[in-house]
mmCIF file of C-alpha atoms in Angstrom:
data_model
loop_
_atom_site.group_PDB
_atom_site.id
_atom_site.type_symbol
_atom_site.label_atom_id
_atom_site.label_comp_id
_atom_site.label_asym_id
_atom_site.label_seq_id
_atom_site.Cartn_x
_atom_site.Cartn_y
_atom_site.Cartn_z
ATOM 1 C CA UNK S 1 -25.904 -18.347 33.070
ATOM 2 C CA UNK S 2 -28.882 -16.181 34.164
ATOM 3 C CA UNK S 3 -26.865 -13.388 34.845
ATOM 4 C CA UNK S 4 -25.104 -13.358 31.521
ATOM 5 C CA UNK S 5 -28.388 -13.943 29.814
ATOM 6 C CA UNK S 6 -30.071 -10.945 31.841
ATOM 7 C CA UNK S 7 -27.159 -8.528 31.096
ATOM 8 C CA UNK S 8 -27.567 -9.215 27.510
ATOM 9 C CA UNK S 9 -31.163 -8.418 27.315
ATOM 10 C CA UNK S 10 -30.760 -5.234 29.579
ATOM 11 C CA UNK S 11 -28.114 -4.300 27.421
ATOM 12 C CA UNK S 12 -30.535 -4.751 24.119
ATOM 13 C CA UNK S 13 -32.976 -2.858 25.983
ATOM 14 C CA UNK S 14 -30.597 -0.050 26.610
ATOM 15 C CA UNK S 15 -29.750 0.366 22.952
ATOM 16 C CA UNK S 16 -33.429 0.228 21.707
ATOM 17 C CA UNK S 17 -34.075 3.169 24.295
ATOM 18 C CA UNK S 18 -30.985 4.866 23.105
ATOM 19 C CA UNK S 19 -32.105 4.765 19.531
ATOM 20 C CA UNK S 20 -35.594 5.693 20.238
ATOM 21 C CA UNK S 21 -34.647 8.794 22.062
ATOM 22 C CA UNK S 22 -32.570 9.838 19.316
ATOM 23 C CA UNK S 23 -35.234 9.242 16.655
ATOM 24 C CA UNK S 24 -37.364 11.637 18.845
ATOM 25 C CA UNK S 25 -35.222 14.367 18.479
ATOM 26 C CA UNK S 26 -35.634 14.467 14.583
ATOM 27 C CA UNK S 27 -38.405 16.454 13.363
ATOM 28 C CA UNK S 28 -38.696 14.551 9.805
ATOM 29 C CA UNK S 29 -41.693 12.344 10.180
ATOM 30 C CA UNK S 30 -40.790 10.058 7.379
ATOM 31 C CA UNK S 31 -37.552 9.425 9.027
ATOM 32 C CA UNK S 32 -39.372 8.624 12.068
ATOM 33 C CA UNK S 33 -41.638 6.195 10.453
ATOM 34 C CA UNK S 34 -38.545 4.493 9.043
ATOM 35 C CA UNK S 35 -36.733 4.318 12.424
ATOM 36 C CA UNK S 36 -39.783 2.744 13.763
ATOM 37 C CA UNK S 37 -39.501 -0.047 11.504
ATOM 38 C CA UNK S 38 -35.891 -0.614 12.188
ATOM 39 C CA UNK S 39 -36.787 -1.349 16.200
ATOM 40 C CA UNK S 40 -37.334 -4.814 15.083
ATOM 41 C CA UNK S 41 -33.632 -5.362 14.872
ATOM 42 C CA UNK S 42 -33.488 -4.637 18.662
ATOM 43 C CA UNK S 43 -35.323 -7.827 19.376
ATOM 44 C CA UNK S 44 -33.114 -10.680 20.836
ATOM 45 C CA UNK S 45 -32.904 -13.997 18.844
ATOM 46 C CA UNK S 46 -35.361 -16.806 20.029
ATOM 47 C CA UNK S 47 -33.667 -18.914 22.805
ATOM 48 C CA UNK S 48 -30.755 -16.498 22.887
ATOM 49 C CA UNK S 49 -29.862 -18.202 26.319
ATOM 50 C CA UNK S 50 -28.791 -21.296 24.325
ATOM 51 C CA UNK S 51 -26.700 -19.142 21.882
ATOM 52 C CA UNK S 52 -22.990 -20.510 22.087
ATOM 53 C CA UNK S 53 -21.810 -16.641 22.564
ATOM 54 C CA UNK S 54 -23.559 -16.379 25.762
ATOM 55 C CA UNK S 55 -22.960 -19.864 27.031
ATOM 56 C CA UNK S 56 -19.089 -19.354 26.348
ATOM 57 C CA UNK S 57 -19.362 -16.128 28.335
ATOM 58 C CA UNK S 58 -21.279 -17.904 31.058
ATOM 59 C CA UNK S 59 -18.562 -20.525 31.469
ATOM 60 C CA UNK S 60 -15.705 -18.248 31.534
ATOM 61 C CA UNK S 61 -17.274 -17.002 34.821
ATOM 62 C CA UNK S 62 -18.192 -20.323 36.111
ATOM 63 C CA UNK S 63 -14.421 -21.357 35.411
ATOM 64 C CA UNK S 64 -13.125 -18.259 37.070
ATOM 65 C CA UNK S 65 -14.950 -18.913 40.193
ATOM 66 C CA UNK S 66 -14.064 -22.656 40.514
ATOM 67 C CA UNK S 67 -10.203 -21.791 40.226
ATOM 68 C CA UNK S 68 -10.654 -19.021 42.835
ATOM 69 C CA UNK S 69 -12.537 -21.529 45.001
ATOM 70 C CA UNK S 70 -9.776 -24.227 44.544
ATOM 71 C CA UNK S 71 -7.125 -21.833 45.315
ATOM 72 C CA UNK S 72 -8.849 -20.683 48.368
ATOM 73 C CA UNK S 73 -9.735 -23.990 49.741
ATOM 74 C CA UNK S 74 -6.867 -25.903 48.261
ATOM 75 C CA UNK S 75 -9.413 -28.524 47.205
ATOM 76 C CA UNK S 76 -9.081 -31.461 44.816
ATOM 77 C CA UNK S 77 -12.689 -31.652 44.654
ATOM 78 C CA UNK S 78 -14.037 -31.599 40.758
ATOM 79 C CA UNK S 79 -14.294 -27.830 39.441
ATOM 80 C CA UNK S 80 -18.094 -28.512 38.600
ATOM 81 C CA UNK S 81 -18.842 -28.845 42.134
ATOM 82 C CA UNK S 82 -17.146 -25.643 43.122
ATOM 83 C CA UNK S 83 -18.682 -23.594 40.326
ATOM 84 C CA UNK S 84 -22.366 -24.336 41.732
ATOM 85 C CA UNK S 85 -22.554 -21.029 43.524
ATOM 86 C CA UNK S 86 -20.894 -17.757 41.948
ATOM 87 C CA UNK S 87 -20.116 -15.303 44.639
ATOM 88 C CA UNK S 88 -19.790 -11.650 44.407
ATOM 89 C CA UNK S 89 -15.815 -11.559 44.420
ATOM 90 C CA UNK S 90 -15.983 -14.126 41.655
ATOM 91 C CA UNK S 91 -17.851 -11.479 39.499
ATOM 92 C CA UNK S 92 -15.702 -8.915 40.255
ATOM 93 C CA UNK S 93 -12.744 -10.638 39.298
ATOM 94 C CA UNK S 94 -14.169 -11.763 36.090
ATOM 95 C CA UNK S 95 -15.390 -8.167 35.118
ATOM 96 C CA UNK S 96 -11.895 -6.960 35.757
ATOM 97 C CA UNK S 97 -10.250 -9.871 33.489
ATOM 98 C CA UNK S 98 -12.696 -10.720 31.130
ATOM 99 C CA UNK S 99 -15.517 -8.464 30.758
ATOM 100 C CA UNK S 100 -14.571 -4.886 31.886
ATOM 101 C CA UNK S 101 -17.581 -3.265 29.975
ATOM 102 C CA UNK S 102 -20.447 -5.700 31.773
ATOM 103 C CA UNK S 103 -20.590 -3.678 35.146
ATOM 104 C CA UNK S 104 -21.486 -0.560 32.918
ATOM 105 C CA UNK S 105 -24.738 -2.287 31.238
ATOM 106 C CA UNK S 106 -27.188 -1.408 34.307
ATOM 107 C CA UNK S 107 -26.003 2.136 34.635
ATOM 108 C CA UNK S 108 -26.334 2.817 30.853
ATOM 109 C CA UNK S 109 -29.816 1.042 31.002
ATOM 110 C CA UNK S 110 -31.009 3.310 34.128
ATOM 111 C CA UNK S 111 -29.656 6.580 32.363
ATOM 112 C CA UNK S 112 -31.482 5.810 29.108
ATOM 113 C CA UNK S 113 -34.690 5.646 31.363
ATOM 114 C CA UNK S 114 -34.404 8.566 33.557
ATOM 115 C CA UNK S 115 -32.244 10.796 31.269
ATOM 116 C CA UNK S 116 -33.351 9.874 27.703
ATOM 117 C CA UNK S 117 -32.224 12.993 26.191
ATOM 118 C CA UNK S 118 -29.001 13.580 28.035
ATOM 119 C CA UNK S 119 -25.421 12.472 27.468
ATOM 120 C CA UNK S 120 -23.891 10.181 29.907
ATOM 121 C CA UNK S 121 -21.222 12.354 32.287
ATOM 122 C CA UNK S 122 -17.688 11.962 31.146
ATOM 123 C CA UNK S 123 -16.682 10.364 34.278
ATOM 124 C CA UNK S 124 -18.724 7.494 33.493
ATOM 125 C CA UNK S 125 -18.244 5.047 30.390
ATOM 126 C CA UNK S 126 -21.389 3.683 28.925
ATOM 127 C CA UNK S 127 -22.050 0.215 27.289
ATOM 128 C CA UNK S 128 -22.474 1.120 23.718
ATOM 129 C CA UNK S 129 -23.806 -2.047 21.998
ATOM 130 C CA UNK S 130 -21.826 -2.847 18.801
ATOM 131 C CA UNK S 131 -23.507 -2.015 15.668
ATOM 132 C CA UNK S 132 -22.984 -3.550 12.272
ATOM 133 C CA UNK S 133 -24.465 -2.549 8.876
ATOM 134 C CA UNK S 134 -22.708 -4.739 6.337
ATOM 135 C CA UNK S 135 -23.039 -8.508 6.115
ATOM 136 C CA UNK S 136 -20.762 -10.845 8.300
ATOM 137 C CA UNK S 137 -20.175 -14.570 8.500
ATOM 138 C CA UNK S 138 -19.539 -14.187 12.199
ATOM 139 C CA UNK S 139 -22.383 -12.126 13.263
ATOM 140 C CA UNK S 140 -25.702 -13.590 11.698
ATOM 141 C CA UNK S 141 -27.733 -10.606 13.072
ATOM 142 C CA UNK S 142 -27.458 -6.909 14.550
ATOM 143 C CA UNK S 143 -28.162 -8.646 17.997
ATOM 144 C CA UNK S 144 -25.982 -11.522 17.976
ATOM 145 C CA UNK S 145 -24.919 -12.416 21.339
ATOM 146 C CA UNK S 146 -21.328 -12.594 19.796
ATOM 147 C CA UNK S 147 -21.555 -8.787 19.404
ATOM 148 C CA UNK S 148 -22.461 -8.607 23.325
ATOM 149 C CA UNK S 149 -19.363 -10.880 24.011
ATOM 150 C CA UNK S 150 -17.048 -8.465 22.176
ATOM 151 C CA UNK S 151 -18.708 -5.284 23.707
ATOM 152 C CA UNK S 152 -17.991 -6.612 26.966
ATOM 153 C CA UNK S 153 -14.353 -6.918 26.468
ATOM 154 C CA UNK S 154 -13.402 -3.247 26.108
ATOM 155 C CA UNK S 155 -14.942 0.210 25.909
ATOM 156 C CA UNK S 156 -13.263 0.605 22.358
ATOM 157 C CA UNK S 157 -15.624 -2.259 20.782
ATOM 158 C CA UNK S 158 -18.963 -0.520 21.378
ATOM 159 C CA UNK S 159 -20.646 1.456 18.742
ATOM 160 C CA UNK S 160 -20.136 1.195 15.075
ATOM 161 C CA UNK S 161 -18.149 -1.616 13.358
ATOM 162 C CA UNK S 162 -17.008 -1.022 9.756
ATOM 163 C CA UNK S 163 -16.069 -3.817 7.968
ATOM 164 C CA UNK S 164 -12.448 -3.645 6.315
ATOM 165 C CA UNK S 165 -12.051 -7.149 4.804
ATOM 166 C CA UNK S 166 -13.892 -10.432 4.799
ATOM 167 C CA UNK S 167 -12.336 -13.570 3.282
ATOM 168 C CA UNK S 168 -15.801 -14.381 2.119
ATOM 169 C CA UNK S 169 -16.213 -11.382 -0.406
ATOM 170 C CA UNK S 170 -12.292 -10.394 -0.807
ATOM 171 C CA UNK S 171 -11.120 -13.801 -0.916
ATOM 172 C CA UNK S 172 -7.942 -15.041 0.948
ATOM 173 C CA UNK S 173 -5.565 -12.680 -0.378
ATOM 174 C CA UNK S 174 -2.699 -11.323 1.571
ATOM 175 C CA UNK S 175 -2.407 -8.171 -0.607
ATOM 176 C CA UNK S 176 -6.118 -7.045 -0.072
ATOM 177 C CA UNK S 177 -5.856 -7.739 3.451
ATOM 178 C CA UNK S 178 -2.781 -5.286 3.596
ATOM 179 C CA UNK S 179 -4.509 -2.805 1.393
ATOM 180 C CA UNK S 180 -7.422 -2.907 4.075
ATOM 181 C CA UNK S 181 -5.065 -2.359 7.057
ATOM 182 C CA UNK S 182 -2.496 -0.098 5.782
ATOM 183 C CA UNK S 183 -3.058 3.776 6.654
ATOM 184 C CA UNK S 184 -6.336 2.924 8.410
ATOM 185 C CA UNK S 185 -5.882 5.116 11.505
ATOM 186 C CA UNK S 186 -8.095 3.491 14.170
ATOM 187 C CA UNK S 187 -8.558 0.342 16.233
ATOM 188 C CA UNK S 188 -9.159 -2.772 14.501
ATOM 189 C CA UNK S 189 -10.627 -6.133 15.331
ATOM 190 C CA UNK S 190 -9.335 -9.359 13.721
ATOM 191 C CA UNK S 191 -11.628 -12.216 13.641
ATOM 192 C CA UNK S 192 -10.586 -15.871 12.505
ATOM 193 C CA UNK S 193 -12.912 -18.955 12.405
ATOM 194 C CA UNK S 194 -11.313 -22.184 12.143
ATOM 195 C CA UNK S 195 -13.302 -25.317 12.738
ATOM 196 C CA UNK S 196 -15.074 -24.994 15.722
ATOM 197 C CA UNK S 197 -12.732 -21.956 16.918
ATOM 198 C CA UNK S 198 -13.350 -18.110 16.889
ATOM 199 C CA UNK S 199 -10.368 -16.398 18.027
ATOM 200 C CA UNK S 200 -8.287 -13.250 17.037
ATOM 201 C CA UNK S 201 -6.929 -10.101 18.446
ATOM 202 C CA UNK S 202 -7.687 -6.235 18.996
ATOM 203 C CA UNK S 203 -5.279 -3.728 18.666
ATOM 204 C CA UNK S 204 -5.796 0.036 19.075
ATOM 205 C CA UNK S 205 -2.777 1.183 16.972
ATOM 206 C CA UNK S 206 -2.760 1.898 13.243
ATOM 207 C CA UNK S 207 -1.022 -0.822 11.129
ATOM 208 C CA UNK S 208 2.187 -0.378 9.417
ATOM 209 C CA UNK S 209 4.802 -2.392 7.274
ATOM 210 C CA UNK S 210 7.960 -3.115 9.484
ATOM 211 C CA UNK S 211 10.466 -5.813 10.312
ATOM 212 C CA UNK S 212 9.846 -4.873 13.819
ATOM 213 C CA UNK S 213 7.088 -5.440 16.525
ATOM 214 C CA UNK S 214 5.111 -2.239 17.446
ATOM 215 C CA UNK S 215 2.026 -1.129 19.043
ATOM 216 C CA UNK S 216 1.080 -0.192 22.733
ATOM 217 C CA UNK S 217 -0.696 -1.932 25.571
ATOM 218 C CA UNK S 218 -4.220 -1.154 24.374
ATOM 219 C CA UNK S 219 -4.697 -4.534 22.781
ATOM 220 C CA UNK S 220 -5.294 -8.230 23.577
ATOM 221 C CA UNK S 221 -5.740 -11.730 22.008
ATOM 222 C CA UNK S 222 -9.054 -13.814 22.573
ATOM 223 C CA UNK S 223 -10.842 -16.830 22.338
ATOM 224 C CA UNK S 224 -14.612 -16.295 21.697
ATOM 225 C CA UNK S 225 -15.513 -19.817 21.072
ATOM 226 C CA UNK S 226 -15.847 -22.608 22.029
ATOM 227 C CA UNK S 227 -16.197 -21.685 25.750
ATOM 228 C CA UNK S 228 -14.965 -20.617 28.170
ATOM 229 C CA UNK S 229 -14.358 -17.206 26.612
ATOM 230 C CA UNK S 230 -11.047 -15.795 27.370
ATOM 231 C CA UNK S 231 -8.847 -12.587 27.007
ATOM 232 C CA UNK S 232 -5.134 -12.679 27.128
ATOM 233 C CA UNK S 233 -4.358 -8.954 27.888
ATOM 234 C CA UNK S 234 -0.628 -7.599 27.743
ATOM 235 C CA UNK S 235 1.447 -9.341 30.643
ATOM 236 C CA UNK S 236 3.914 -6.376 30.816
ATOM 237 C CA UNK S 237 6.895 -8.213 30.401
ATOM 238 C CA UNK S 238 7.302 -7.538 26.489
ATOM 239 C CA UNK S 239 5.931 -4.782 24.044
ATOM 240 C CA UNK S 240 6.181 -7.040 21.082
ATOM 241 C CA UNK S 241 2.530 -6.641 20.500
ATOM 242 C CA UNK S 242 1.732 -6.627 16.686
ATOM 243 C CA UNK S 243 3.910 -7.140 13.596
ATOM 244 C CA UNK S 244 3.091 -6.908 9.788
ATOM 245 C CA UNK S 245 6.113 -7.920 7.386
ATOM 246 C CA UNK S 246 5.395 -8.850 3.754
ATOM 247 C CA UNK S 247 7.841 -10.927 1.772
ATOM 248 C CA UNK S 248 8.068 -7.866 -0.935
ATOM 249 C CA UNK S 249 9.457 -5.514 1.713
ATOM 250 C CA UNK S 250 12.919 -7.472 2.147
ATOM 251 C CA UNK S 251 12.738 -9.917 -0.664
ATOM 252 C CA UNK S 252 12.978 -12.574 1.929
ATOM 253 C CA UNK S 253 16.620 -11.584 2.711
ATOM 254 C CA UNK S 254 15.393 -10.733 6.613
ATOM 255 C CA UNK S 255 14.830 -14.435 7.679
ATOM 256 C CA UNK S 256 11.657 -13.395 9.366
ATOM 257 C CA UNK S 257 8.131 -14.573 9.259
ATOM 258 C CA UNK S 258 6.300 -13.117 6.657
ATOM 259 C CA UNK S 259 2.470 -12.184 7.493
ATOM 260 C CA UNK S 260 0.884 -10.787 10.495
ATOM 261 C CA UNK S 261 1.634 -11.785 13.887
ATOM 262 C CA UNK S 262 0.952 -10.747 17.720
ATOM 263 C CA UNK S 263 3.203 -11.701 20.489
ATOM 264 C CA UNK S 264 6.124 -14.098 20.424
ATOM 265 C CA UNK S 265 9.251 -13.209 17.970
ATOM 266 C CA UNK S 266 9.695 -12.012 14.557
ATOM 267 C CA UNK S 267 10.658 -15.665 13.638
ATOM 268 C CA UNK S 268 7.586 -17.330 15.317
ATOM 269 C CA UNK S 269 4.688 -14.954 16.394
ATOM 270 C CA UNK S 270 2.450 -16.205 18.903
ATOM 271 C CA UNK S 271 -0.701 -15.662 16.834
ATOM 272 C CA UNK S 272 0.475 -15.685 13.238
ATOM 273 C CA UNK S 273 -1.161 -15.481 9.782
ATOM 274 C CA UNK S 274 1.229 -16.116 7.027
ATOM 275 C CA UNK S 275 1.459 -14.410 3.941
ATOM 276 C CA UNK S 276 0.319 -17.605 1.872
ATOM 277 C CA UNK S 277 -2.297 -18.155 4.877
ATOM 278 C CA UNK S 278 -0.686 -21.644 5.027
ATOM 279 C CA UNK S 279 0.800 -23.005 8.327
ATOM 280 C CA UNK S 280 -0.786 -20.298 10.493
ATOM 281 C CA UNK S 281 -0.209 -20.552 14.244
ATOM 282 C CA UNK S 282 -1.799 -19.984 17.534
ATOM 283 C CA UNK S 283 0.404 -20.429 20.631
ATOM 284 C CA UNK S 284 -0.397 -20.654 24.119
ATOM 285 C CA UNK S 285 2.484 -18.726 25.525
ATOM 286 C CA UNK S 286 4.673 -15.813 25.140
ATOM 287 C CA UNK S 287 6.111 -12.825 27.086
ATOM 288 C CA UNK S 288 3.904 -10.118 25.625
ATOM 289 C CA UNK S 289 0.458 -11.526 26.319
ATOM 290 C CA UNK S 290 -1.193 -13.620 29.170
ATOM 291 C CA UNK S 291 -0.771 -17.447 28.756
ATOM 292 C CA UNK S 292 -3.673 -19.393 27.788
ATOM 293 C CA UNK S 293 -5.083 -21.419 24.906
ATOM 294 C CA UNK S 294 -6.445 -19.753 21.883
ATOM 295 C CA UNK S 295 -7.469 -22.814 19.729
ATOM 296 C CA UNK S 296 -10.279 -25.162 20.656
ATOM 297 C CA UNK S 297 -9.272 -28.737 21.969
ATOM 298 C CA UNK S 298 -6.260 -27.152 24.140
ATOM 299 C CA UNK S 299 -8.468 -25.498 26.629
ATOM 300 C CA UNK S 300 -8.259 -28.995 28.880
ATOM 301 C CA UNK S 301 -4.753 -27.850 29.814
ATOM 302 C CA UNK S 302 -2.990 -30.773 28.176
ATOM 303 C CA UNK S 303 0.370 -30.842 26.822
ATOM 304 C CA UNK S 304 0.612 -29.043 23.395
ATOM 305 C CA UNK S 305 2.539 -29.847 20.427
ATOM 306 C CA UNK S 306 3.360 -27.891 17.298
ATOM 307 C CA UNK S 307 0.869 -29.637 15.384
ATOM 308 C CA UNK S 308 -1.644 -28.531 17.878
ATOM 309 C CA UNK S 309 -1.032 -24.908 17.436
ATOM 310 C CA UNK S 310 -1.492 -24.879 13.832
ATOM 311 C CA UNK S 311 -4.651 -24.011 12.040
ATOM 312 C CA UNK S 312 -6.459 -23.215 8.589
ATOM 313 C CA UNK S 313 -8.523 -20.282 8.107
ATOM 314 C CA UNK S 314 -12.123 -21.137 7.163
ATOM 315 C CA UNK S 315 -13.158 -17.533 7.465
ATOM 316 C CA UNK S 316 -11.210 -14.128 8.389
ATOM 317 C CA UNK S 317 -12.975 -10.756 8.928
ATOM 318 C CA UNK S 318 -11.284 -7.575 10.000
ATOM 319 C CA UNK S 319 -13.393 -4.795 11.731
ATOM 320 C CA UNK S 320 -12.720 -1.115 12.184
ATOM 321 C CA UNK S 321 -13.892 -0.248 15.544
ATOM 322 C CA UNK S 322 -14.244 2.686 18.099
ATOM 323 C CA UNK S 323 -17.292 4.457 17.077
ATOM 324 C CA UNK S 324 -18.664 6.511 14.335
ATOM 325 C CA UNK S 325 -16.299 9.540 14.569
ATOM 326 C CA UNK S 326 -13.184 7.266 15.108
ATOM 327 C CA UNK S 327 -14.196 5.021 11.990
ATOM 328 C CA UNK S 328 -14.751 8.153 9.851
ATOM 329 C CA UNK S 329 -11.718 9.663 10.606
ATOM 330 C CA UNK S 330 -9.742 6.548 10.304
ATOM 331 C CA UNK S 331 -11.219 5.823 6.913
ATOM 332 C CA UNK S 332 -10.400 9.443 5.913
ATOM 333 C CA UNK S 333 -6.597 8.730 6.971
ATOM 334 C CA UNK S 334 -6.570 5.544 4.729
ATOM 335 C CA UNK S 335 -7.552 7.355 1.849
ATOM 336 C CA UNK S 336 -5.182 10.203 2.231
ATOM 337 C CA UNK S 337 -2.607 7.150 2.719
ATOM 338 C CA UNK S 338 -3.731 5.685 -0.419
ATOM 339 C CA UNK S 339 -3.413 8.945 -2.505
ATOM 340 C CA UNK S 340 0.123 9.348 -1.260
ATOM 341 C CA UNK S 341 1.100 5.925 -2.312
ATOM 342 C CA UNK S 342 -0.392 6.286 -5.554
ATOM 343 C CA UNK S 343 1.223 9.905 -6.078
ATOM 344 C CA UNK S 344 4.662 7.942 -5.574
ATOM 345 C CA UNK S 345 3.445 5.437 -7.831
ATOM 346 C CA UNK S 346 2.609 7.713 -10.542
ATOM 347 C CA UNK S 347 5.890 9.750 -10.176
ATOM 348 C CA UNK S 348 8.076 6.625 -10.490
ATOM 349 C CA UNK S 349 6.364 5.719 -13.809
ATOM 350 C CA UNK S 350 7.157 9.082 -15.156
ATOM 351 C CA UNK S 351 10.609 8.966 -14.054
ATOM 352 C CA UNK S 352 11.083 5.413 -15.353
ATOM 353 C CA UNK S 353 9.732 6.441 -18.568
ATOM 354 C CA UNK S 354 11.915 9.470 -18.742
ATOM 355 C CA UNK S 355 14.874 7.496 -18.080
ATOM 356 C CA UNK S 356 14.170 4.881 -20.538
ATOM 357 C CA UNK S 357 13.672 7.418 -23.272
ATOM 358 C CA UNK S 358 17.132 8.821 -22.468
ATOM 359 C CA UNK S 359 18.632 5.343 -22.405
ATOM 360 C CA UNK S 360 17.352 4.821 -26.127
ATOM 361 C CA UNK S 361 18.454 8.159 -27.358
ATOM 362 C CA UNK S 362 21.920 7.510 -25.694
ATOM 363 C CA UNK S 363 22.469 4.288 -27.464
ATOM 364 C CA UNK S 364 22.518 2.406 -24.155
ATOM 365 C CA UNK S 365 19.589 0.325 -25.205
ATOM 366 C CA UNK S 366 20.252 -0.963 -28.804
ATOM 367 C CA UNK S 367 17.551 0.604 -31.039
ATOM 368 C CA UNK S 368 16.932 2.143 -34.583
ATOM 369 C CA UNK S 369 14.258 4.465 -33.650
ATOM 370 C CA UNK S 370 16.565 7.250 -33.589
ATOM 371 C CA UNK S 371 19.060 6.068 -36.309
ATOM 372 C CA UNK S 372 18.020 8.844 -38.674
ATOM 373 C CA UNK S 373 19.302 11.448 -36.258
ATOM 374 C CA UNK S 374 22.745 10.254 -37.168
ATOM 375 C CA UNK S 375 22.216 10.186 -40.653
ATOM 376 C CA UNK S 376 20.931 13.953 -41.058
ATOM 377 C CA UNK S 377 23.137 16.867 -40.778
ATOM 378 C CA UNK S 378 22.784 20.620 -41.443
ATOM 379 C CA UNK S 379 20.527 23.241 -40.195
ATOM 380 C CA UNK S 380 18.474 26.203 -41.515
ATOM 381 C CA UNK S 381 16.402 24.272 -43.644
ATOM 382 C CA UNK S 382 19.174 22.636 -45.536
ATOM 383 C CA UNK S 383 20.581 19.190 -44.764
ATOM 384 C CA UNK S 384 23.148 16.538 -46.135
ATOM 385 C CA UNK S 385 22.745 12.890 -46.079
ATOM 386 C CA UNK S 386 25.795 11.144 -44.952
ATOM 387 C CA UNK S 387 27.490 9.655 -47.918
ATOM 388 C CA UNK S 388 25.693 11.788 -50.384
ATOM 389 C CA UNK S 389 27.654 13.201 -53.556
ATOM 390 C CA UNK S 390 27.957 17.034 -53.546
#
């Protein structure tokens, strides 16, 4: 636990130093005074070592160390006894599997101290502490340990987080969720809270509506809480990574699952949010991602049933990630996509109105609006009514 807590505090310190050095480059005194007031947001919460996010991350390291020792010693001794001492090789394997960015914390901190006004060399990936500027039910503060946990999982989860959707403000609406995702050109982080569990998925591929799976290997499923934290990366056995299929696309004739899914099949994705948000599912096994439980209560490795894999959504948030530049470009792409869709809608409305008017005039639709035209004959200012005596 001491190692994880130390990494968290060093990471906060590096973020503070980076922000301070960027503020020094600005000559605007008023802005500097304003930024000085903002430095308080880098203070870690009191008793941060007791926060569930850090405990879950620490438990993941202890669990991996226990499994390695059991494999090596072929021992039946309880895992708790074997995890009393974490070795160097345990940390290396844990960093590779769960927290690839944890090893970048100290080099980032040292760079901020000795080279405060210089960018890191392109050959080295820095730890960029995730930043949020919008309200969140998941992250209670800008220094939330859960942000630290996400930042450790992938370099794409560093920098600015932009909230695309939240059930707390937008409601549990699949149409609003689709509207937030479709056209957005950057990586996204899906966060689900159900009971004691916090879990979800990350994908670097843009979302689109399709009856088939799509995406690339830059994605994973995860369990953040309760501990131990777990990250299920692509297994290499399948490319069924992400899936978005609404009922309106096929009117239900495709006989496939309608909603958002990851892994599994089009009939039963491994992680699935249905269009109605009922009967949502989080399985522990599929070909696309590594095996492991996503929901709380299945961490003990017991036999799972279909009922154990179902969950109800208490809170759902989707964040655009990848850093400030990536988020800006992705939002521009979404706006352009929305403009194109709106242009098609407007064009369809005009075509429908013109066709409707033609049908009225042709008599295909019974209407008396143009009946007077059939009763009037003549031209050049003279007309004769049908049936009028000369």
